Each structure stands twice: as C-alpha cells, then as structure tokens.
Short mmCIF file of C-alpha atoms in Angstrom, two decimals:
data_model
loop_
_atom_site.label_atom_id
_atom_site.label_comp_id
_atom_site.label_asym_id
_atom_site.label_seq_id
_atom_site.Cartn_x
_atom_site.Cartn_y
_atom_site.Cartn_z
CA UNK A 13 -12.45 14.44 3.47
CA UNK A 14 -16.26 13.79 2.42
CA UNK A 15 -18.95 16.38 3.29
CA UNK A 16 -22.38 15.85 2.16
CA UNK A 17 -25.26 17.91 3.33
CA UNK A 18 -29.05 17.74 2.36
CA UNK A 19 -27.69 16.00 -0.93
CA UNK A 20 -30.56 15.92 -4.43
CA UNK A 21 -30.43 14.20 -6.97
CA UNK A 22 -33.29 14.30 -9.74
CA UNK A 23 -33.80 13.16 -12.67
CA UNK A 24 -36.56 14.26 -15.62
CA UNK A 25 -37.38 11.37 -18.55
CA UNK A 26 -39.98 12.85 -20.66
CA UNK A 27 -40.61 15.21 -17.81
CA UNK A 28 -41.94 12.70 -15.49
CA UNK A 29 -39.42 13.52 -12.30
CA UNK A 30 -37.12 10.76 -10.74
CA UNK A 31 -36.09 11.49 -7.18
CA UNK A 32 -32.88 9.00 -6.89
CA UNK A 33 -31.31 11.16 -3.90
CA UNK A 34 -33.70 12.56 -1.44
CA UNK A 35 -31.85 14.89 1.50
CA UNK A 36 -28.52 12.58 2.12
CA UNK A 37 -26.41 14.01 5.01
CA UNK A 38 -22.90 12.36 6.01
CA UNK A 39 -19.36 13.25 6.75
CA UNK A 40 -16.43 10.82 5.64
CA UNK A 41 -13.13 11.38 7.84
CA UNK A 42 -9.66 10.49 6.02
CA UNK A 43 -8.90 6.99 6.86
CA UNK A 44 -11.80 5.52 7.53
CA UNK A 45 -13.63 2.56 5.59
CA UNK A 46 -16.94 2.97 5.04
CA UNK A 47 -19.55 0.73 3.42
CA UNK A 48 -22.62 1.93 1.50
CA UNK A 49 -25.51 -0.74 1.31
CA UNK A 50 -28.77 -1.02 -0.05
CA UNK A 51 -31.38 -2.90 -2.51
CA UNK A 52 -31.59 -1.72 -5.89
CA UNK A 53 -33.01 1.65 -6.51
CA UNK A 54 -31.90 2.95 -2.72
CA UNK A 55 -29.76 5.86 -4.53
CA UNK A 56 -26.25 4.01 -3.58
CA UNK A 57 -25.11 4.02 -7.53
CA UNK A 58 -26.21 7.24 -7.74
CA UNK A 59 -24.73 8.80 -4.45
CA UNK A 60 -21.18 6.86 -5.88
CA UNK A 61 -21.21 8.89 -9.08
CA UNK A 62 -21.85 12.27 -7.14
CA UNK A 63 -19.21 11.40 -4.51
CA UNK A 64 -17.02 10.58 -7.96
CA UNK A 65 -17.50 13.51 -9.88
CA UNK A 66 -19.22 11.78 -12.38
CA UNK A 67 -22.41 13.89 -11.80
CA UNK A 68 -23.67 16.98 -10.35
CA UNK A 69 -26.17 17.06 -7.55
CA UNK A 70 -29.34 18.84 -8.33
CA UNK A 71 -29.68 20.25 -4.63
CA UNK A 72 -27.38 20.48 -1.30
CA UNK A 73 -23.57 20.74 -1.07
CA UNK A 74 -21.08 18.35 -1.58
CA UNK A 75 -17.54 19.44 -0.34
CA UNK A 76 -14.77 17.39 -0.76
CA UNK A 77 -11.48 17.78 0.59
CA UNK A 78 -12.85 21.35 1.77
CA UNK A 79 -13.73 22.39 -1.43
CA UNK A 80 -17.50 22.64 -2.96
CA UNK A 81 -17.77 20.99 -6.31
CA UNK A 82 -20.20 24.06 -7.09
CA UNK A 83 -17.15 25.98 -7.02
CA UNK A 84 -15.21 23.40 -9.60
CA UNK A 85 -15.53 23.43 -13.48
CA UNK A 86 -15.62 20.24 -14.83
CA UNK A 87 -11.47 20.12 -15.92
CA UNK A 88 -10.87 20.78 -12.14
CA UNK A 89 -13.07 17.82 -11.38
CA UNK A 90 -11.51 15.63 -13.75
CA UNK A 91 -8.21 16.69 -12.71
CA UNK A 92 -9.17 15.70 -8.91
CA UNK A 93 -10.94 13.02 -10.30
CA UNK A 94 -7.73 11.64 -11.73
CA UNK A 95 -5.23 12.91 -8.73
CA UNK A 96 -7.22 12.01 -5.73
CA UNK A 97 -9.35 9.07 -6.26
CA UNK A 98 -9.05 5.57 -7.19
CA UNK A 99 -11.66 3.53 -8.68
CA UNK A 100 -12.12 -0.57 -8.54
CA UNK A 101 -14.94 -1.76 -10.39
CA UNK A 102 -17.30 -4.87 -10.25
CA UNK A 103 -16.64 -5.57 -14.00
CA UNK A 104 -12.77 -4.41 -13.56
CA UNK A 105 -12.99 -2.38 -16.65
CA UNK A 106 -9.18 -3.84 -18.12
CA UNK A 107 -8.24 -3.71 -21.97
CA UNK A 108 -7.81 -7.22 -22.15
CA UNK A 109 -5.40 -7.30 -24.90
CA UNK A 110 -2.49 -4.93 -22.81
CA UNK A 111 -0.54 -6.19 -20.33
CA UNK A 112 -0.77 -5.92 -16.78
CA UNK A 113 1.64 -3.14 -16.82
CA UNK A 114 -0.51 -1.48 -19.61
CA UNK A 115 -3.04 -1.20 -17.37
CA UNK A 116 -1.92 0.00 -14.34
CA UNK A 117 -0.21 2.19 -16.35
CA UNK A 118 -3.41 4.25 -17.99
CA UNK A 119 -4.08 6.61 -15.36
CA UNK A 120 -0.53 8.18 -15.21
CA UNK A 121 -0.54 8.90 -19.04
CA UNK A 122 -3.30 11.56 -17.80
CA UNK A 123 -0.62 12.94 -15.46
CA UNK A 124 3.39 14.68 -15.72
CA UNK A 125 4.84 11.89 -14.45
CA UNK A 126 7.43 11.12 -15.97
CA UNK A 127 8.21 7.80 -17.74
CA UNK A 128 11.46 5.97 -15.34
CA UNK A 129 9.16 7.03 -12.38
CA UNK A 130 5.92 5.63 -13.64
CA UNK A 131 7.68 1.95 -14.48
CA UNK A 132 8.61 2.41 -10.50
CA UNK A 133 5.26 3.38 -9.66
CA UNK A 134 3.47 0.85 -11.49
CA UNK A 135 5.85 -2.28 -10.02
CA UNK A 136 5.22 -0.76 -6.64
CA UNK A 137 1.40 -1.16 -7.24
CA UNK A 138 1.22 -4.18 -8.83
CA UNK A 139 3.63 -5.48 -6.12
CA UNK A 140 1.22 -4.68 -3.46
CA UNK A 141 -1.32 -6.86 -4.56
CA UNK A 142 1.02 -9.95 -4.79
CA UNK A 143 1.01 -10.16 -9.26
CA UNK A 144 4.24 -9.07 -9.89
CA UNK A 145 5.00 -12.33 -11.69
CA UNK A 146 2.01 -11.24 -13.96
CA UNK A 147 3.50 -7.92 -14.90
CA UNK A 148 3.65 -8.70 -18.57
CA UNK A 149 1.07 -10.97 -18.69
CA UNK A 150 -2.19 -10.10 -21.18
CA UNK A 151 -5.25 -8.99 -18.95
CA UNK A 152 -7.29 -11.27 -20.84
CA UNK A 153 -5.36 -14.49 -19.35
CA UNK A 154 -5.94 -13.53 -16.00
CA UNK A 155 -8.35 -15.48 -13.63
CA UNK A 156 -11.23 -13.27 -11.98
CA UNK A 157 -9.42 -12.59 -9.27
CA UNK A 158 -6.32 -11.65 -10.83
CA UNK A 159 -8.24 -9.38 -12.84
CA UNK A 160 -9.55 -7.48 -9.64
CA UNK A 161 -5.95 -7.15 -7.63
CA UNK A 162 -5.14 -5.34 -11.89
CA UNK A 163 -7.86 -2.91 -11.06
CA UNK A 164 -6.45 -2.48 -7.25
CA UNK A 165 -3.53 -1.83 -8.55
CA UNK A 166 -4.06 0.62 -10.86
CA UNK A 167 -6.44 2.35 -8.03
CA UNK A 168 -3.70 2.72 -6.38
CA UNK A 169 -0.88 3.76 -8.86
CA UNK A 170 -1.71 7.58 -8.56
CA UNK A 171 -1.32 7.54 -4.57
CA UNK A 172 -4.96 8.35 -4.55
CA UNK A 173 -6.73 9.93 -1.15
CA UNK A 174 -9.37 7.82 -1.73
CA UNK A 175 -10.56 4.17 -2.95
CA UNK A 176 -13.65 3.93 -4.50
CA UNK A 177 -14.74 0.48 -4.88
CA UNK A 178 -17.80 -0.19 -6.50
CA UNK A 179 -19.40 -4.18 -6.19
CA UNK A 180 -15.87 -5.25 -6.03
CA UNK A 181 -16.62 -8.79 -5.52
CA UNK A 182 -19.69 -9.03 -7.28
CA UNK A 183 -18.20 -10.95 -10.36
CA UNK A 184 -16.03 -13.08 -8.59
CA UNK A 185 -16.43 -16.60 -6.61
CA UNK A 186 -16.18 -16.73 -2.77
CA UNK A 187 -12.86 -17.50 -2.14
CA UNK A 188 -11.68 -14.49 -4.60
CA UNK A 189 -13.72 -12.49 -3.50
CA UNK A 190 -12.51 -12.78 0.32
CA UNK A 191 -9.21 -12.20 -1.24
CA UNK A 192 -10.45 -8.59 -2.86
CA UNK A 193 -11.44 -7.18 0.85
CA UNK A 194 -9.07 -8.51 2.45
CA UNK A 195 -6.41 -6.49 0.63
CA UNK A 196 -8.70 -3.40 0.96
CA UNK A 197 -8.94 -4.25 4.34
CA UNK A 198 -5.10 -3.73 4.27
CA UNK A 199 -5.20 -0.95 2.40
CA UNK A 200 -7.38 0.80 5.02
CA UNK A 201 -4.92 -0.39 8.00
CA UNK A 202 -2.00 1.46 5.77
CA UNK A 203 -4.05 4.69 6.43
CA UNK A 204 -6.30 4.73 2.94
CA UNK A 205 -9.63 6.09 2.73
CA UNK A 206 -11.97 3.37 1.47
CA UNK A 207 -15.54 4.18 0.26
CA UNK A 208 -17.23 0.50 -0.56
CA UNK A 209 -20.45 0.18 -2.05
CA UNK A 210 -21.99 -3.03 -1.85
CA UNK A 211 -25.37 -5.31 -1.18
CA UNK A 212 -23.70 -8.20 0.63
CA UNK A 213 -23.79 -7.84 4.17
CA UNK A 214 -20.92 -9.85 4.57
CA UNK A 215 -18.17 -7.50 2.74
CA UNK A 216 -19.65 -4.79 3.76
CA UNK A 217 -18.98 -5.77 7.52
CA UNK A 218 -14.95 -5.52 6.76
CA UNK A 219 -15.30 -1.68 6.47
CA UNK A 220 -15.55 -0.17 10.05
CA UNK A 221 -19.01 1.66 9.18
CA UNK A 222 -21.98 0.70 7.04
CA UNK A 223 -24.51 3.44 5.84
CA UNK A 224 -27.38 1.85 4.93
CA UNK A 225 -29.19 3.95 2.45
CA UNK A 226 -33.58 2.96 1.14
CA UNK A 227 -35.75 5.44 -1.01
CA UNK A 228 -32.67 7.82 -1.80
CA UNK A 229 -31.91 8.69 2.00
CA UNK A 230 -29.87 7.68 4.57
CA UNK A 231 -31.56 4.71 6.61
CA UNK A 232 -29.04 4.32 8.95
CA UNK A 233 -25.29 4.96 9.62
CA UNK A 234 -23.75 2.65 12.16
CA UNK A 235 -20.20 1.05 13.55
CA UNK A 236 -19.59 -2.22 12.76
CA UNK A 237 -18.17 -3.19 16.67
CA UNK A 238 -18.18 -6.55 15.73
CA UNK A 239 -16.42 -8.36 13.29
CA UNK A 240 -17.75 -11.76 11.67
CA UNK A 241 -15.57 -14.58 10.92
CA UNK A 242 -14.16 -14.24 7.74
CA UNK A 243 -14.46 -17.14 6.04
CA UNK A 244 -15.03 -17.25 2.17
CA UNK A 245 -17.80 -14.83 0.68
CA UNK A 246 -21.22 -15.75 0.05
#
C-alpha cells in the first residue's frame, strides 16, 4: 500500500537548509499496524505529512497504492486524500458548536454521496465507536475521550484504506487514552491499515511494528513479538 524509497525532505529559511528527512526507506503492506516513534525533530511529523499528501518530498519516490505522487497533481491528491485515508488527530480538530453527526458528516460533503446514504454511513461510524447515544449531541459537551472516538468516527466514515492517527492519545488521560488504541487495535483486527505516530512506547507497542525513526532516517524497524499488559496509558 505504502512504498517509500530513499525519501528527502528539505527545507530552506532564509536559505540556511533544513534536512528534516534524510534517505527514509520502508514498505507498508495493507493491513498492517504500524507505529512511527521518535523524539522531537526525528522527521516523524514530517514523514506523516508526506505519507498524507500534505507535502511533497524534495528527493526519492513515494508510491502509494502503486501510484507515484510525482505522477499526481495536487486535485488527484486531494481527491485520494479525501477517498483513501482517514485522519485522527491529537487535538481532534471538531467544530465544537455542530453535532456529532455534523462532524462525522464533513468529509462526505467533499464526496457524491448522496444524502439517505450518508445519514446511514455516518450512524454506522459513529456506532462503531460505541456514541451513538451522542449522535446529536454538541462536540463541545463531549469529554476528551468522546471527542477522540468523534474523530474515529469520522476517519472512518469514507471507508478509508488507511488510518492515519497522529498523537492520538496525547491530549487525553490514561484510562481514555487506552480506550483510543484499543478501538484502533480493533480496527486493525477488522482488516484496516493503521499508520500511528507516536512518542509513548507504550501505544506504540499495540501496533504490530514500530519504526523508530532519529536525525530524519530510519533507526530501526522491528516486530513487536511481544505484547505488554495493557493496563491504562502512561
């Protein structure tokens, strides 16, 4: 699904070069659940928005779903953007004055759905995350972790290939949080592709592979063949 080989990234600010990405080199099979780690300034953010189509590398090929983006304009990117990936966010991103529905709802006003299938759609999605009681609840009156299974949801409403899910759990308290990855978790058992990115060791170990990534490379890519208990996040 994901194909990246010898992947730059540089930035120039008052033409004093930034090297974020530095030669990154992985492959990304459908279904699997992968975790990116790494301290500040290791590239992760910026490999996320290349993987996203929110930026162009500035050397080696990115090819997803056998296609280059090289060979993309930018409307065909945002149209696979919007088709084929789903995005959860560390600061969920919600209007917090529409409803729950609202907001599940915004990514298939960008599509030719039409509208008695989207209300079926978005009940199915915000079903799956257990908040269908909440469906015309304000975003804005929603705990944390409420908040979070919104932004699942509306991940999800598109049937995207993949999940991107960026700090999911970073604003929320431990026992929230374990709730987050644990439906991801199920998400990735029902056959999604989940791409986490992350700096707790802890949720990165529910994905089944952690690249670890320092200086804008790749330190290490490994299994995870062992599973720690999963207790609330810390």
């Amino acid at each position: 699904m994901i194909d990246v080989r010898d992947l730059k990234k540089e930035y120039t600010d008052e033409e004093t070069p930034t090297r974020a990405l530095r030669g990154v080199t992985f492959t990304i099979n459908k279904g699997e659940f992968v975790s990116i780690m790494g301290p500040s300034g290791s590239g992760k953010s910026t490999l996320l928005q290349i993987l996203s189509f929110l930026d162009r590398p500035t050397g080696g090929s990115y090819t997803f779903q056998n296609k280059g983006i090289e060979e993309m304009t930018d409307q065909e990117l945002a149209h696979t953007r919007n088709k084929d990936m789903g995005f959860v966010f560390q600061s969920f991103n919600l209007l917090s004055r529409l409803t729950v529905y609202d907001n599940v709802e915004i990514p298939l006003l960008y599509s030719d759905i039409l509208p008695a299938k989207r209300r079926t759609l978005i009940e199915e999605a915000v079903r799956s995350v257990g908040l269908e009681e909440k469906l015309h609840t304000e975003a804005g009156k929603l705990s944390g972790g409420q908040k979070q299974r919104v932004a699942i949801a509306r991940a999800l409403v598109t049937d995207p290939n993949v999940i991107f899910a960026d700090e999911p759990t970073g604003n929320l308290d431990s026992e929230s949080g374990l709730q987050i990855m644990e439906i991801l978790a199920s998400l990735h058992a029902k056959g999604r592709t989940v791409l986490l990115v992350t700096h707790e060791t802890q949720t990165a170990e529910f994905a089944d592979r952690v690249i670890r990534m320092k200086d804008g490379r790749v330190e290490s890519d490994t299994m995870i063949t062992e599973r720690v208990s999963r207790g609330p996040l810390k």
